[in-house]
Structure formats: C-alpha cells, structure tokens
Coordinates of C-alpha atoms in Angstrom, one line a residue:
Chain A
M1 CA -8.7 25.9 -19.8
R2 CA -6.4 27.1 -17.0
R3 CA -5.7 23.5 -16.0
I4 CA -5.3 22.2 -19.4
R5 CA -2.7 25.0 -20.0
A6 CA -1.0 24.0 -16.7
I7 CA -0.8 20.4 -17.8
V8 CA 0.6 21.2 -21.3
K9 CA 3.3 23.5 -19.9
R10 CA 4.4 21.0 -17.3
E11 CA 4.5 18.2 -19.8
W12 CA 6.8 20.3 -22.1
E13 CA 9.0 21.3 -19.1
E14 CA 9.5 17.6 -18.3
A15 CA 9.9 16.4 -21.9
V16 CA 12.8 18.8 -22.6
R17 CA 14.6 17.3 -19.7
I18 CA 14.4 13.7 -21.1
K19 CA 17.3 13.1 -23.6
M20 CA 15.6 10.2 -25.3
V21 CA 12.5 12.4 -26.1
L22 CA 14.7 15.3 -27.2
F23 CA 16.5 13.0 -29.5
S24 CA 13.5 11.5 -31.1
V25 CA 11.8 14.8 -31.5
S26 CA 14.8 16.4 -33.3
F27 CA 16.5 13.5 -35.1
L28 CA 13.6 12.1 -37.0
P29 CA 12.4 15.5 -38.7
L30 CA 15.9 16.2 -39.8
F31 CA 16.6 12.8 -41.0
L32 CA 13.3 12.5 -43.0
T33 CA 13.7 16.1 -44.4
G34 CA 17.2 15.2 -45.6
F35 CA 16.1 11.9 -47.0
A36 CA 13.1 13.5 -48.9
S37 CA 15.4 16.1 -50.3
Y38 CA 17.7 13.4 -51.4
L39 CA 14.8 11.7 -53.3
V40 CA 14.1 15.0 -55.1
W41 CA 17.9 15.3 -56.0
Q42 CA 17.9 11.6 -57.2
G43 CA 14.9 12.2 -59.4
R44 CA 15.9 15.6 -60.8
N45 CA 16.9 14.2 -64.2
L46 CA 14.1 11.5 -64.4
P47 CA 11.1 11.6 -66.7
P48 CA 8.1 13.6 -65.2
Q49 CA 6.1 10.4 -64.3
A50 CA 8.9 8.8 -62.4
Q51 CA 9.8 12.1 -60.7
A52 CA 6.1 12.5 -59.7
A53 CA 6.2 9.0 -58.0
L54 CA 9.3 10.0 -56.1
L55 CA 7.8 13.3 -55.0
N56 CA 4.6 11.4 -53.8
T57 CA 6.9 9.2 -51.6
A58 CA 8.8 12.2 -50.3
L59 CA 5.5 14.1 -49.4
V60 CA 4.2 11.1 -47.5
Y61 CA 7.2 11.5 -45.0
F62 CA 5.7 14.9 -44.0
L63 CA 2.3 13.1 -43.2
V64 CA 4.2 10.4 -41.2
L65 CA 6.2 12.9 -39.1
P66 CA 3.4 14.5 -37.0
V67 CA 2.2 11.0 -36.2
V68 CA 5.6 9.7 -35.1
I69 CA 7.2 12.8 -33.3
P70 CA 4.7 13.0 -30.4
L71 CA 4.7 9.3 -29.6
S72 CA 7.7 9.4 -27.3
I73 CA 6.2 12.2 -25.2
A74 CA 2.7 10.6 -25.2
A75 CA 4.1 7.1 -24.2
Y76 CA 5.5 8.7 -21.1
S77 CA 2.4 10.8 -20.3
I78 CA 0.5 8.5 -18.0
V79 CA 3.1 5.9 -17.1
G80 CA 5.5 8.6 -16.2
E81 CA 3.1 9.9 -13.6
K82 CA 2.7 6.4 -12.3
E83 CA 6.4 5.9 -12.2
Q84 CA 7.1 9.2 -10.2
G85 CA 4.1 8.6 -7.9
T86 CA 2.6 11.9 -9.0
L87 CA -0.7 10.6 -10.3
E88 CA -2.3 10.5 -6.8
P89 CA -1.6 14.0 -5.8
L90 CA -2.5 15.0 -9.4
L91 CA -5.9 13.3 -9.1
A92 CA -6.4 14.8 -5.7
T93 CA -6.6 18.2 -7.3
P94 CA -9.9 19.5 -8.8
I95 CA -8.8 18.6 -12.3
R96 CA -11.3 16.5 -14.2
D97 CA -10.4 13.5 -16.3
W98 CA -11.1 15.1 -19.6
E99 CA -9.0 18.1 -18.8
L100 CA -6.1 16.0 -17.9
F101 CA -6.4 13.8 -20.9
L102 CA -6.9 16.8 -23.3
G103 CA -3.8 18.6 -21.8
K104 CA -1.7 15.4 -22.0
A105 CA -2.8 14.9 -25.7
L106 CA -2.2 18.5 -26.7
A107 CA 1.2 18.6 -25.1
P108 CA 3.0 16.1 -27.5
M109 CA 0.7 16.9 -30.4
V110 CA 1.4 20.7 -30.8
P111 CA 5.2 20.5 -31.0
G112 CA 4.8 17.5 -33.2
I113 CA 2.7 19.3 -35.7
L114 CA 4.7 22.5 -35.6
I115 CA 8.0 20.6 -36.1
S116 CA 6.5 18.7 -39.1
W117 CA 5.2 21.9 -40.7
A118 CA 8.7 23.5 -40.2
A119 CA 10.3 20.3 -41.8
F120 CA 7.9 20.6 -44.8
C121 CA 8.9 24.2 -45.3
L122 CA 12.5 23.3 -45.1
F123 CA 11.8 20.6 -47.7
L124 CA 10.2 23.2 -50.0
V125 CA 13.3 25.4 -49.7
A126 CA 15.5 22.4 -50.5
T127 CA 13.4 21.3 -53.4
G128 CA 13.5 24.9 -54.9
F129 CA 17.2 24.9 -54.5
I130 CA 17.7 21.5 -56.1
L131 CA 15.3 21.8 -59.0
G132 CA 15.3 25.6 -59.4
H133 CA 11.6 25.6 -59.0
I134 CA 8.9 24.1 -56.7
P135 CA 6.8 21.5 -58.7
A136 CA 3.1 22.3 -58.8
R137 CA 2.4 18.8 -57.5
I138 CA 3.9 19.6 -54.1
V139 CA 2.1 22.8 -53.6
S140 CA -1.3 21.6 -54.9
L141 CA -4.2 22.3 -52.8
P142 CA -5.1 18.6 -51.9
W143 CA -1.4 18.0 -50.6
L144 CA -1.2 21.3 -48.7
L145 CA -4.5 20.5 -47.0
S146 CA -3.3 17.0 -46.2
I147 CA -0.2 18.4 -44.7
F148 CA -1.6 21.4 -42.8
V149 CA -5.2 20.2 -42.0
L150 CA -5.2 16.5 -41.9
T151 CA -2.0 15.9 -39.9
P152 CA -3.4 17.4 -36.7
F153 CA -6.2 14.9 -36.9
L154 CA -3.9 12.0 -37.6
A155 CA -1.5 13.1 -34.8
L156 CA -4.3 13.4 -32.4
F157 CA -5.4 9.9 -33.2
A158 CA -1.9 8.4 -32.7
V159 CA -1.4 10.4 -29.5
L160 CA -4.7 9.2 -28.0
V161 CA -4.0 5.5 -28.9
T162 CA -0.5 5.8 -27.3
M163 CA -2.1 7.5 -24.2
I164 CA -4.4 4.6 -23.9
V165 CA -1.4 2.2 -24.0
S166 CA 0.4 4.5 -21.5
S167 CA -2.5 4.3 -19.0
R168 CA -2.7 0.6 -19.2
T169 CA 1.0 -0.3 -18.8
S170 CA 3.0 0.0 -15.7
D171 CA 6.4 0.3 -17.2
T172 CA 7.9 3.1 -19.2
R173 CA 9.9 0.9 -21.5
A174 CA 6.8 -1.2 -22.3
A175 CA 5.0 2.0 -23.1
Y176 CA 7.7 3.2 -25.5
Q177 CA 7.7 -0.2 -27.1
F178 CA 4.0 -0.3 -27.5
S179 CA 3.8 3.3 -28.7
S180 CA 5.4 2.4 -32.0
L181 CA 2.6 -0.1 -32.5
A182 CA 0.1 2.5 -31.6
A183 CA 1.2 4.5 -34.7
I184 CA 0.1 1.8 -37.0
P185 CA -3.6 2.6 -37.1
A186 CA -2.8 6.2 -37.7
L187 CA -0.5 5.2 -40.6
I188 CA -3.2 3.2 -42.4
P189 CA -4.6 6.3 -44.2
L190 CA -1.2 7.1 -45.4
L191 CA -1.0 3.8 -47.3
V192 CA -3.7 5.3 -49.5
Y193 CA -1.4 8.0 -50.4
T194 CA 1.7 5.9 -51.2
G195 CA -0.3 3.1 -52.8
K196 CA -2.1 5.7 -55.1
L197 CA -5.3 3.7 -54.5
V198 CA -7.4 6.8 -55.0
N199 CA -6.8 10.3 -56.5
I200 CA -5.5 12.6 -53.9
D201 CA -8.1 15.3 -54.6
L202 CA -10.1 17.7 -52.5
K203 CA -13.0 15.2 -52.2
F204 CA -10.7 12.5 -50.9
V205 CA -9.1 14.9 -48.4
G206 CA -12.5 16.0 -47.2
I207 CA -13.7 12.4 -46.7
E208 CA -10.6 11.4 -44.9
G209 CA -10.7 14.5 -42.7
G210 CA -14.3 13.8 -41.7
L211 CA -13.5 10.2 -41.0
L212 CA -10.5 11.2 -38.8
L213 CA -12.5 13.7 -37.0
V214 CA -15.1 11.0 -36.0
A215 CA -12.3 8.6 -35.2
D216 CA -10.5 11.1 -32.9
A217 CA -13.8 12.0 -31.1
L218 CA -14.6 8.2 -30.5
T219 CA -11.0 7.5 -29.4
F220 CA -11.0 10.4 -27.1
L221 CA -14.2 9.1 -25.4
F222 CA -13.0 5.5 -25.4
A223 CA -9.7 6.7 -23.8
L224 CA -11.6 8.6 -21.1
K225 CA -13.7 5.6 -20.4
L226 CA -10.6 3.3 -20.1
F227 CA -8.7 5.8 -17.9
G228 CA -10.3 4.6 -14.7
R229 CA -8.5 6.7 -12.1
E230 CA -9.4 4.4 -9.3
E231 CA -8.1 1.4 -11.0
I232 CA -4.8 3.0 -11.7
I233 CA -4.4 4.3 -8.2
T234 CA -5.2 1.0 -6.5
R235 CA -3.7 -1.5 -8.9
W236 CA -0.5 0.3 -9.8
R237 CA 2.3 0.3 -7.3
Chain B
M1 CA -15.4 19.4 9.1
I2 CA -15.1 15.7 8.4
R3 CA -17.9 13.4 9.0
T4 CA -18.2 9.9 7.7
Q5 CA -21.4 7.7 7.9
G6 CA -21.0 4.0 7.4
L7 CA -18.2 4.7 5.1
G8 CA -16.9 1.5 3.3
R9 CA -14.8 0.4 0.5
R10 CA -14.5 -3.1 -1.0
F11 CA -12.0 -4.2 -3.7
G12 CA -13.8 -7.2 -5.2
E13 CA -14.1 -9.6 -2.3
K14 CA -11.7 -7.8 -0.1
V15 CA -13.1 -5.4 2.5
A16 CA -10.8 -2.5 3.0
V17 CA -12.9 -0.3 5.1
E18 CA -16.3 -1.1 6.6
G19 CA -19.0 0.9 8.4
L20 CA -16.8 3.8 9.5
D21 CA -18.5 6.4 11.5
L22 CA -16.2 9.3 12.5
E23 CA -16.2 12.9 13.1
A24 CA -13.3 15.4 13.1
R25 CA -14.3 18.9 14.4
E26 CA -12.9 22.2 13.2
G27 CA -9.4 22.8 14.5
E28 CA -9.0 19.2 15.7
V29 CA -6.3 16.7 15.0
L30 CA -7.7 13.2 14.6
A31 CA -5.2 10.5 14.3
L32 CA -6.1 7.3 12.5
L33 CA -4.1 4.4 13.9
G34 CA -3.8 0.9 12.7
P35 CA -1.6 -1.8 11.3
N36 CA -0.7 -2.0 7.6
G37 CA -3.8 -2.9 5.6
A38 CA -6.1 -1.5 8.2
G39 CA -7.7 0.8 5.7
K40 CA -6.1 4.2 6.8
T41 CA -4.9 5.1 3.3
T42 CA -8.1 3.9 1.6
T43 CA -10.0 6.2 4.0
V44 CA -7.9 9.1 3.2
R45 CA -8.4 8.4 -0.5
M46 CA -12.1 8.2 -0.1
L47 CA -12.1 11.6 1.9
S48 CA -10.0 13.2 -0.8
C49 CA -12.3 11.8 -3.6
I50 CA -9.5 9.8 -5.2
L51 CA -11.5 6.7 -4.5
S52 CA -15.3 6.5 -4.2
P53 CA -16.9 4.5 -1.4
T54 CA -18.7 1.3 -2.2
S55 CA -21.0 2.0 0.9
G56 CA -21.9 4.9 3.1
T57 CA -20.9 8.5 2.6
A58 CA -18.9 11.3 4.1
W59 CA -18.8 15.1 4.2
V60 CA -15.7 17.0 4.2
A61 CA -15.6 20.8 4.7
G62 CA -19.4 20.8 4.2
H63 CA -19.3 18.9 0.9
S64 CA -20.5 15.4 0.1
I65 CA -17.7 13.2 -1.2
T66 CA -20.1 11.5 -3.5
A67 CA -22.2 14.4 -4.8
E68 CA -19.6 17.1 -4.9
P69 CA -16.1 15.5 -5.5
G70 CA -14.7 18.7 -7.2
A71 CA -15.7 20.9 -4.3
V72 CA -14.2 18.5 -1.8
R73 CA -10.9 18.3 -3.7
Q74 CA -10.7 22.0 -3.8
A75 CA -11.3 22.2 0.0
V76 CA -8.8 19.6 1.2
G77 CA -5.0 19.5 1.1
V78 CA -3.7 16.0 0.8
L79 CA -0.2 14.7 1.7
T80 CA -0.1 11.2 0.0
E81 CA 1.9 8.3 1.2
S82 CA 4.8 9.2 -1.0
P83 CA 5.6 12.8 -1.8
G84 CA 4.7 12.4 -5.5
L85 CA 6.7 15.2 -6.9
Y86 CA 8.0 15.8 -10.4
R87 CA 11.7 14.9 -10.0
R88 CA 13.0 16.8 -13.0
L89 CA 11.3 20.0 -12.1
S90 CA 12.5 22.5 -9.5
A91 CA 10.9 22.7 -6.2
R92 CA 9.4 26.2 -7.2
R93 CA 7.9 24.8 -10.4
N94 CA 6.3 21.8 -8.7
L95 CA 4.5 24.1 -6.3
E96 CA 3.5 26.6 -9.1
F97 CA 2.1 23.7 -11.2
F98 CA -0.1 22.5 -8.4
G99 CA -1.0 26.1 -7.5
E100 CA -2.3 26.6 -11.1
L101 CA -4.4 23.4 -10.8
Y102 CA -5.9 24.6 -7.6
G103 CA -6.5 28.1 -9.1
V104 CA -4.4 29.9 -6.6
R105 CA -4.5 33.5 -7.4
D106 CA -1.2 34.9 -6.1
I107 CA 0.8 31.9 -6.9
K108 CA 4.3 33.3 -6.9
D109 CA 3.8 35.0 -3.5
R110 CA 2.3 31.9 -1.9
V111 CA 5.1 29.7 -3.3
E112 CA 7.8 31.9 -1.9
K113 CA 6.0 32.1 1.4
Y114 CA 5.9 28.3 1.8
L115 CA 9.3 27.8 0.3
R116 CA 10.7 30.2 2.9
F117 CA 8.7 28.7 5.7
F118 CA 10.0 25.2 5.1
G119 CA 13.6 26.4 4.6
L120 CA 13.6 25.5 0.9
W121 CA 14.0 29.0 -0.6
E122 CA 17.7 28.6 -1.2
R123 CA 17.0 25.3 -3.2
R124 CA 14.0 26.6 -5.0
N125 CA 15.6 26.1 -8.5
D126 CA 17.1 22.7 -7.9
P127 CA 15.4 19.7 -9.4
V128 CA 13.4 17.9 -6.8
G129 CA 15.3 14.7 -7.6
T130 CA 18.4 16.3 -6.0
L131 CA 16.6 17.2 -2.7
S132 CA 16.8 15.0 0.5
K133 CA 13.9 13.0 1.5
G134 CA 13.1 15.3 4.4
M135 CA 13.1 18.3 2.0
R136 CA 10.8 16.5 -0.4
Q137 CA 8.4 15.7 2.4
K138 CA 8.4 19.4 3.4
L139 CA 7.8 20.3 -0.3
A140 CA 4.8 17.9 -0.4
L141 CA 3.4 19.5 2.8
A142 CA 3.9 23.0 1.2
R143 CA 2.0 21.7 -1.8
A144 CA -0.9 20.4 0.4
L145 CA -1.2 23.9 2.0
L146 CA -0.7 26.0 -1.1
H147 CA -4.4 26.6 -1.7
D148 CA -5.2 27.3 2.0
P149 CA -7.3 24.4 2.7
K150 CA -9.3 24.2 5.9
V151 CA -9.0 20.4 6.0
L152 CA -5.7 18.5 5.8
L153 CA -5.4 14.8 5.2
L154 CA -1.9 13.7 6.1
D155 CA -0.9 10.1 5.3
E156 CA 2.3 9.1 7.2
P157 CA 3.7 12.6 7.2
T158 CA 6.9 11.6 9.0
A159 CA 7.5 8.1 7.6
G160 CA 11.1 7.5 6.7
L161 CA 12.3 10.9 7.9
D162 CA 15.3 11.5 10.1
P163 CA 14.5 12.6 13.7
E164 CA 15.2 16.2 13.1
S165 CA 13.0 16.4 9.9
A166 CA 10.3 14.4 11.7
R167 CA 10.4 17.0 14.6
A168 CA 10.0 19.9 12.1
V169 CA 7.0 18.2 10.5
R170 CA 5.4 17.5 13.9
D171 CA 6.0 21.1 14.9
F172 CA 4.4 22.2 11.8
I173 CA 1.3 20.0 12.3
Q174 CA 0.9 21.7 15.8
E175 CA 1.0 25.0 14.1
L176 CA -1.7 23.9 11.7
K177 CA -3.9 23.0 14.6
A178 CA -3.2 26.2 16.3
E179 CA -4.4 28.0 13.1
G180 CA -7.8 26.1 13.4
R181 CA -7.3 23.7 10.6
T182 CA -8.8 20.2 10.8
V183 CA -6.1 17.5 10.3
L184 CA -6.7 13.8 9.8
L185 CA -3.4 12.2 10.5
C186 CA -2.6 8.6 9.5
T187 CA 0.3 7.1 11.3
H188 CA 1.9 4.0 12.7
N189 CA 3.8 6.1 15.1
L190 CA 2.2 5.9 18.5
P191 CA 4.2 8.6 20.3
E192 CA 3.5 10.9 17.4
A193 CA -0.2 10.3 17.5
E194 CA -0.2 10.8 21.3
E195 CA 1.6 14.0 21.0
L196 CA -0.3 15.6 18.1
A197 CA -3.8 14.2 18.2
D198 CA -6.8 15.5 20.1
R199 CA -8.5 12.2 19.6
I200 CA -7.3 8.9 18.2
A201 CA -9.3 6.5 16.0
L202 CA -8.1 2.9 16.1
L203 CA -8.9 1.2 12.8
R204 CA -8.7 -2.3 11.6
T205 CA -11.1 -2.3 8.7
R206 CA -13.7 -1.2 11.1
L207 CA -13.4 1.4 13.9
I208 CA -12.2 -0.4 17.0
A209 CA -12.0 2.5 19.4
L210 CA -12.2 6.3 19.5
G211 CA -11.3 8.8 22.1
T212 CA -8.6 11.1 23.5
P213 CA -5.3 9.4 24.3
R214 CA -6.1 9.6 28.0
E215 CA -9.6 8.2 27.6
L216 CA -8.3 5.2 25.6
K217 CA -5.7 4.5 28.2
E218 CA -8.2 4.6 31.0
R219 CA -10.9 2.7 29.2
F220 CA -8.8 -0.1 27.9
S221 CA -5.8 -0.5 30.1
G222 CA -7.6 -1.8 33.2
A223 CA -6.5 -0.7 36.5
R224 CA -3.0 -1.1 38.0
V225 CA -1.3 0.2 41.1
V226 CA 2.2 0.3 42.0
V227 CA 3.0 -0.2 45.8
E228 CA 6.5 0.9 46.7
L229 CA 7.8 -1.2 49.7
L230 CA 10.5 -0.8 52.2
N231 CA 10.7 -4.6 52.9
P232 CA 9.8 -6.3 49.6
H233 CA 9.7 -10.1 49.5
E234 CA 8.4 -12.7 47.0
G235 CA 6.0 -14.2 49.7
L236 CA 3.7 -11.1 49.3
V237 CA 2.8 -12.0 45.7
G238 CA 1.4 -15.4 46.6
A239 CA -0.2 -14.2 49.7
L240 CA -2.4 -11.6 48.0
D241 CA -5.5 -13.8 47.8
L242 CA -8.1 -11.0 47.6
P243 CA -11.0 -11.2 45.1
E244 CA -10.2 -7.6 43.9
V245 CA -6.7 -8.6 42.9
R246 CA -6.2 -10.1 39.4
G247 CA -2.5 -10.6 39.4
A248 CA 0.6 -9.2 41.0
K249 CA 4.4 -9.1 40.3
L250 CA 7.4 -7.8 42.2
E251 CA 10.0 -5.7 40.5
G252 CA 12.8 -4.5 42.8
N253 CA 11.0 -2.8 45.7
E254 CA 7.9 -2.2 43.6
L255 CA 4.8 -4.4 43.7
W256 CA 2.8 -4.2 40.6
V257 CA -0.9 -5.2 41.2
E258 CA -3.7 -5.5 38.8
I259 CA -7.0 -4.7 40.4
T260 CA -10.6 -4.8 39.4
D261 CA -11.6 -1.3 40.4
P262 CA -9.3 1.3 42.0
R263 CA -12.0 3.0 44.0
H264 CA -12.9 -0.2 46.0
S265 CA -9.8 -2.4 45.6
V266 CA -7.0 -0.1 46.8
P267 CA -8.2 0.2 50.4
A268 CA -8.6 -3.6 50.6
L269 CA -5.2 -4.1 49.0
V270 CA -3.4 -1.8 51.4
R271 CA -5.2 -3.4 54.4
R272 CA -4.2 -6.8 53.3
L273 CA -0.5 -5.8 52.6
V274 CA -0.3 -4.2 56.1
E275 CA -1.6 -7.5 57.5
L276 CA 1.1 -9.3 55.7
G277 CA 3.7 -7.2 57.4
A278 CA 4.5 -5.0 54.4
E279 CA 5.9 -1.5 55.0
I280 CA 4.4 0.7 52.5
L281 CA 6.2 3.9 51.3
E282 CA 3.9 4.9 48.4
V283 CA 0.8 3.7 46.6
R284 CA 0.2 5.2 43.0
R285 CA -1.9 4.5 39.9
A286 CA 0.1 3.0 36.9
E287 CA -1.1 4.2 33.6
A288 CA -0.8 1.9 30.6
S289 CA 1.1 3.3 27.6
L290 CA -0.7 4.0 24.3
E291 CA 1.3 1.2 22.8
E292 CA 0.0 -1.4 25.4
V293 CA -3.6 -0.1 24.7
Y294 CA -3.0 -0.3 20.9
L295 CA -1.5 -3.8 21.1
K296 CA -4.3 -5.0 23.4
L297 CA -7.1 -3.6 21.1
M298 CA -5.4 -4.9 18.0
E299 CA -5.0 -8.4 19.4
G300 CA -8.7 -8.3 20.6
S301 CA -9.9 -7.2 17.1
K302 CA -7.8 -10.0 15.5
D303 CA -9.3 -12.6 17.8
A304 CA -12.9 -11.2 17.1
A305 CA -12.1 -11.4 13.4
D306 CA -10.8 -15.0 13.7

C-alpha cells in the first residue's frame, strides 16, 4: 500500500507540472458542463419528450468525462518513465509489477472521477438555475448510480487500455495519439445510453456494472502480462 | 556478498553474458572492465534483478537472484547507466520518492543527510532538470545509498563527468569501501579501475581474467627490463642473440629488452651486454600498464572468438 501511495503521489506531482495535462484536465470538464447547461437552456421551452431527449444527451457527457479526463495522464504513465530513463531505477526497487500498475492506474483515475462528479454537481446547480427546478429524470436512481458508481469502472477500463498502449510505445506523442483510440472501447457502453437501446433502469445498471467489473479485472491481468519489464528495459532505448 | 555461478543471459540468438563465475567479498571493490557490449550492464541488471538470467544463478547479500528477487532489490543500491531521475521534480522529492519505495523509515533525515553530503542541500528544491550533469550523478548516487544497502552496483559512475565531479565520485567510492560496503564497479576507465578496485574482472561476454591490478600486470604483461646505458649504440640491439631475449629496442640511453623469465634471463643478459662493451648504469624491471594488459587480453579474446 505504501508503494502504491508513493506512485500515486509522484504521478500527481509530475502531472501538475505538465501544461498539456493540466489543460486537458481542466478545459474539457468546463467545456462539457457549459455545453450540457446550454442544452438544458435550449430545451427549457420544448415539449417534455424533446426536453427528455436533450437531458439524456447532456447526462451522457458526464459519463464520458471520467473516461476522457485521465487519458492524458495515463498515456504518459509508462512512456514518460521510459523517456526520462527512470524506469530502470524504478524497477530496481522492491516494487512489484502489480503495485506499479495499480498506482499508475489510480493516479489518473481518481482526479478524473472527482472532477467529473464536481462537474456533474455544477451542472445540477446550473439546471436548477435555468429551469427553476431539477427534473426528476436527472436525479433518478439509475442515472445517479450510472454517474457515481459505473463511471469509476468505465474510467479504470479506459485507463488500463491507455496504459497498455503506453507500455508498448516508445514515443510520448504516439502514446497521446493512441490514447484517444483507447477510449473507444470504454465509450461503447455509453452508446447504449445515447441510442436508448435499452431502458436505463436499475437492472441495466447492475448488469453493466457487473460486466465492467469483469472487464476491468481481465484488462488489469492482461496489462500485467503484457507489461514485460525485461522487454521494456532491453528493447527501449 | 556477491557470488555468481555460471551466470549467463541470451537475447534470442545473441549471447550477452556466458558462464560467469565471480565472487566479490564484503568490503571489496570489484571492477568489471570490458569494451562496449561486453556484458557489464547486463551483469549489473541480472544482479539487481532487473533482468533474469537465462543460465546459471547468483547470490547477492545472501539472497538468490532467481528465488528471492524482492529481497535482493531491497539489499542492493543500483546506479544505472543514466541517472534516471524525474526531471520535473525537485532533488529532495526524487530522493523521498525512492525512499518511500524502499521503505526507508526516517526519510526526511536521510534525504537531508545525503543532500548535504553531496553538496546539493542548497539546490534541494530545484527541479532536477536544472541541475548540472555532475549534480544529477551525485543525486543518483545518493538515491542508491538512501536505504543503506550493503552491496552497491555502480554502472559507469563517472561517465561524462568533468574531472572535478569525477574525482568527487571516486573519493566517495573509496569512502564506501572504507565503510565495508561491497561495490561492483562497471567502467571503461582503466585508471579509475586501477585506483579504486581491489580486484579487476575483465569481461568480454565471458570472464577473461580476474585478479588484483598487480597480479594482472604480472601475469599477462610478460617480463621486461630496462637497461640504462652510459654508451648506448644501435649495434647492441642486433647483437643480443641470447635465447632468453625475445626482443629489444633502444630509446635514448635506455635499452628495453623483453625476456623469457626475469630470474634466469637477467644475469645472462647483463653478462652478454658487458661482453659487448656496454657500460651499464642501472637494470630495472619494467611493469606494463593496465591499459597494455587490457588491450592484450582483449585482442587475445577477440582472436579466440574469431
């Protein structure tokens, strides 16, 4: 636990010193919260069914945010170590692969989720201000569970996929480039929300949560297997 | 403290290290010398459990590198080829981070101790990216020592440093030795190895030679004597037709003679020179430099490989 905490802390300290990371972490939540609020304002005089569709779209942004925010930090996680030549001294310490990977996964995930939740709360305030009340649809249990319970699973999945990419690339720019693609598998479940393919009820949230949990566990194991510390040390110069 | 037994590592078809049998005792500085690609870094990486061997095994500080890699990593301090520090973080934070990974208890005190020792205390809050190369190397050395390891694996500790910084690092290695730590020192720098090492291992994929600097010189340089003459002349070189003499050359008033065996050859040589009318001022043994021994052994190992 001590080593995981040390990794998380150091990742944060480094991330706040990278302007590109700071920009992507702060700009996107502000932009999407503003845009979602704008949708609410646009739909304030529409019939209830049309207003519900707009709210649905606005809510999906808050499922996307925790997936996208951590990617810039996650993309840098392994390749950044390679670039600075710090991976070898790091692997010479008693740290185990799973501790390193978990620390590096938690570091981008935690702020991503907290920022997304904060953005959602800001959106609730803005909606209340625009409509004079908060529609029951937004604060329904399935939606709240989706935002506060499912998003960590979604974010972890996206982060792990990005870290796999980061451990297989040798260039930071390539890692950033690929990280946007890495978000795609994590975004697939969100299509269900926007496409209204199923009813967003507690049963659906439960099934999706279970599937994501399994996917996260399998991806974590796969990422560990692919990590190959020896290959990274000897092949990457 | 360090013992390897048939240690080897292949990368696909390429053999990096083969059948390495070495031992470094407590408080000993053992230098690994060899050209680029000789397997020095691979050996350090195996001993620090960054790479696993493909054959043989080793024990470091009483732990097996194959069975107890975690214990080995905890017991050794490693200075990698490049300092490998987080450029955006301060010198202090770099050390604290690694201290946390090693589970150092009194991190703040130890970090302060080593930053002061290496003269980096005034720069403790500066990002590592703003430090000079010498300062970064010192910081990397401080990191290797932070958890008080009994064994240190130092890969090219003075590479690329200015003479003053290199001197400081060498002095520090002497202090480590005085403290009773075992140091495995990889270097290309022959005078450095000669100055610091108790024993030198010459490596070219396999172990070519092992011994103290003096032993290596005596064992592999052959025997040479220098005869200082009052009346030197070229005719002496051609007239030295003794079976004990392998070759001779005149340099100023010094006659350099390669002989088969000092104990038996020198009296015969002196007799013959006197017969030839030479007036001898002094006869002394000429010791080969470590560089000559190194080049000779490396050339020999290359021929053997060919």
